[in-house]
XYZ file of C-alpha atoms in Angstrom:
264
model
C 20.625 7.512 30.082
C 18.801 8.917 27.049
C 18.792 12.732 27.082
C 16.634 15.148 25.107
C 16.158 18.894 24.693
C 14.232 21.098 22.264
C 16.423 24.007 21.159
C 13.441 25.772 19.572
C 10.089 24.721 18.174
C 7.610 26.552 15.956
C 7.131 27.984 12.487
C 10.189 30.200 12.989
C 12.474 27.209 13.438
C 12.798 23.707 14.876
C 15.726 21.804 16.315
C 15.930 18.908 18.771
C 19.042 17.374 20.342
C 19.204 13.805 21.628
C 22.165 12.014 23.183
C 23.048 8.689 24.716
C 26.491 7.995 26.162
C 28.984 9.343 23.592
C 26.530 9.757 20.699
C 24.504 12.900 20.029
C 22.247 13.800 17.101
C 20.148 16.707 15.933
C 16.632 16.169 14.661
C 16.134 19.072 12.221
C 18.236 22.229 12.173
C 15.789 24.973 11.250
C 17.417 27.751 13.267
C 20.450 29.923 12.651
C 23.723 28.096 13.210
C 24.746 30.389 16.083
C 21.456 29.805 17.851
C 21.717 26.041 17.472
C 25.265 26.089 18.812
C 24.389 28.303 21.787
C 21.253 26.237 22.467
C 23.237 22.997 22.578
C 25.673 24.572 25.028
C 22.889 26.169 27.090
C 21.176 22.777 27.358
C 24.479 21.313 28.614
C 25.025 18.923 25.708
C 28.536 18.272 24.388
C 28.555 19.668 20.841
C 31.614 17.547 19.983
C 29.483 14.413 20.450
C 26.941 15.443 17.779
C 27.438 12.889 15.008
C 24.602 13.589 12.578
C 21.616 15.714 11.593
C 18.351 13.930 10.788
C 15.842 15.931 8.736
C 12.075 15.460 8.946
C 11.244 17.389 5.748
C 12.521 20.168 3.513
C 10.570 23.184 4.783
C 12.832 26.075 5.757
C 11.897 26.022 9.450
C 13.448 22.546 9.610
C 16.580 22.939 7.444
C 17.713 26.575 7.748
C 20.869 25.753 9.717
C 21.444 22.190 8.497
C 24.145 23.020 5.974
C 25.857 25.406 8.371
C 26.010 22.810 11.158
C 27.142 20.050 8.784
C 30.029 22.198 7.570
C 30.875 23.517 11.050
C 31.019 20.090 12.701
C 31.870 18.049 9.570
C 28.950 15.701 10.211
C 26.483 14.000 7.857
C 22.920 15.045 7.100
C 20.415 12.176 6.912
C 17.187 12.384 4.908
C 15.158 10.262 2.526
C 15.589 10.647 -1.234
C 12.615 12.928 -1.894
C 13.565 15.221 0.977
C 17.125 15.450 -0.320
C 15.762 16.411 -3.741
C 13.660 19.123 -2.115
C 16.388 20.625 0.072
C 19.761 20.109 -1.650
C 19.664 23.495 -3.368
C 18.656 25.291 -0.159
C 21.406 24.315 2.301
C 24.622 25.132 0.459
C 27.487 22.845 -0.460
C 27.667 19.597 1.494
C 30.480 17.070 1.251
C 29.369 14.045 -0.716
C 30.260 11.737 2.173
C 28.033 13.843 4.441
C 24.940 13.392 2.257
C 23.259 10.236 3.575
C 20.026 8.912 2.052
C 17.854 6.593 4.139
C 14.665 4.617 3.517
C 11.587 5.287 5.608
C 10.453 2.637 8.077
C 13.885 1.071 8.487
C 16.093 1.191 11.575
C 19.628 2.604 11.391
C 22.500 2.688 13.875
C 24.687 5.700 14.556
C 27.164 5.285 17.361
C 25.214 4.132 20.398
C 21.813 5.225 19.111
C 19.295 3.538 16.836
C 17.096 5.779 14.686
C 13.970 4.779 12.788
C 12.311 7.267 10.415
C 8.616 6.675 9.780
C 6.252 8.267 7.272
C 3.841 11.031 8.313
C 1.244 12.955 6.264
C 2.299 16.557 5.566
C 2.387 18.796 2.497
C 6.056 18.206 1.751
C 7.970 15.800 -0.460
C 8.138 12.883 1.993
C 7.925 13.940 5.652
C 8.977 11.656 8.498
C 8.941 11.428 12.262
C 11.611 9.602 14.241
C 11.886 6.856 16.815
C 15.149 7.023 18.758
C 16.401 4.117 20.847
C 19.084 3.651 23.464
C 19.864 0.201 24.871
C 16.651 0.061 26.894
C 14.580 3.163 26.176
C 12.620 4.640 23.275
C 11.491 8.163 22.482
C 9.695 9.613 19.472
C 9.438 12.946 17.671
C 6.391 13.575 15.477
C 5.492 17.085 14.331
C 4.027 18.625 11.148
C 1.278 16.020 11.033
C -1.863 16.383 8.940
C -3.653 13.619 10.825
C -2.833 10.586 12.963
C -2.336 7.474 10.845
C -2.081 3.852 11.938
C 1.606 3.997 10.995
C 2.128 6.871 13.453
C 0.198 4.974 16.131
C 2.302 1.867 15.636
C 5.584 3.761 15.691
C 4.848 5.870 18.774
C 3.498 2.954 20.786
C 5.720 2.233 23.760
C 7.713 5.478 23.597
C 8.523 6.736 27.072
C 8.841 10.325 25.783
C 6.829 11.653 22.840
C 7.421 15.065 21.281
C 4.088 15.718 19.581
C 2.737 18.579 17.524
C -0.087 20.659 19.008
C -0.116 23.407 16.412
C -3.328 25.407 16.569
C -6.585 26.159 18.317
C -9.406 25.929 15.740
C -11.239 29.002 17.044
C -8.104 31.144 17.038
C -7.258 29.943 13.532
C -10.703 30.700 12.101
C -10.878 34.147 13.750
C -7.276 35.020 12.915
C -5.586 36.897 10.091
C -4.612 33.947 7.885
C -6.128 33.883 4.407
C -8.898 31.379 3.842
C -6.592 29.304 1.637
C -3.938 29.145 4.363
C -6.522 28.237 6.992
C -7.702 25.371 4.782
C -4.104 24.246 4.331
C -3.413 24.214 8.089
C -6.567 22.179 8.782
C -6.088 19.775 5.864
C -4.779 16.218 5.910
C -1.455 17.672 4.758
C -1.388 20.399 7.387
C -1.035 20.352 11.162
C -2.598 18.875 14.296
C -4.979 20.987 16.357
C -4.869 20.987 20.152
C -7.960 18.782 20.221
C -6.508 16.254 17.779
C -3.257 16.129 19.738
C -5.160 15.735 23.003
C -7.193 12.810 21.698
C -4.035 11.044 20.591
C -2.297 11.788 23.885
C -4.857 9.631 25.687
C -3.828 6.744 23.436
C -0.162 7.404 24.175
C -0.724 7.406 27.927
C -2.677 4.167 27.674
C 0.301 2.715 25.801
C 2.777 3.602 28.531
C 4.065 7.063 27.562
C 5.307 8.884 30.657
C 6.350 12.275 29.223
C 4.754 14.414 26.516
C 6.314 17.567 25.094
C 3.889 19.614 23.001
C 5.732 21.134 20.054
C 5.437 23.286 16.930
C 2.800 25.608 18.411
C 1.599 28.346 16.081
C 2.540 31.849 17.226
C -0.615 33.337 15.680
C -3.143 30.569 16.310
C -2.314 29.038 19.680
C -1.217 29.751 23.228
C 1.055 27.513 25.325
C -1.420 27.610 28.222
C -4.298 26.663 25.928
C -2.457 23.699 24.403
C -1.359 22.511 27.846
C -4.821 22.706 29.395
C -6.483 21.059 26.381
C -4.228 18.023 26.706
C -4.578 17.846 30.506
C -8.364 18.074 30.362
C -8.651 15.378 27.702
C -6.445 12.988 29.659
C -8.398 13.634 32.864
C -11.726 12.998 31.130
C -10.604 9.775 29.440
C -11.711 6.383 30.739
C -8.557 4.955 32.270
C -6.703 4.312 35.504
C -4.628 7.461 35.204
C -4.863 11.236 35.302
C -2.817 14.112 33.919
C -0.857 14.384 37.175
C 0.516 10.889 36.564
C 2.569 12.008 33.568
C 4.849 14.898 32.633
C 3.276 17.370 30.194
C 5.379 20.281 28.957
C 5.247 22.798 26.106
C 8.290 23.485 23.935
C 9.276 27.133 23.655
C 9.686 28.909 20.334
C 12.658 30.914 21.582
C 14.353 29.037 24.427
C 15.614 25.486 25.026
C 13.150 23.262 26.821
C 14.006 21.703 30.150
C 16.414 18.808 29.989
C 14.524 15.484 29.864
C 16.439 12.367 30.919
C 15.230 8.806 31.232
């Protein structure tokens, strides 16, 4: 059974844990090491089964605790070449054998999991999302997305669980305290997905067979969990299809607490 939990999600830090049988991995480690450790235990995952840390991109809210966890557990960090170049001076000393470089859009095996990084548009060196496979199931994590590309569509197709960014409400962003330059950055093709953009894509996911959606990386200043949730539900209910929002599981990842345990 493939198991997933978000330890924390948002601009203050992101970390996901996934396990299957005796293999566990972290996707990002952008929280303090103590919080990651306590979150893994609180979510009832076996920390001794964590075999690797897979990084989406080099921004601090995704790598803050990566070096700490690698040294604590003596496990490798996986990232593509450009991301390694962007983060190697930010995470402390890492054993050479624990510095693993991968290529985007190729599938890798670690223990009893298969992991496929795929390219996403974001204002970083070379950001990726991840497909994660057990023997029979597939899930995907895709946050920090400027816009939905065909490559994202193709990679998320058929995922039973999708962890998808729903970062901001456009009205809250425009009326908020961000500078004009930062507002432009958030809304740009290298920025983040709005609730409406996420909702539109969620209808495609449901049509493709997705059964669970976890909305992630919500902005503290420019979004509300209830607003993101209702935007996605309403869009799914208004779409032309033989389904409604009650047919699938829609949840919102917390900034400060582990999400509920999702198993499938």
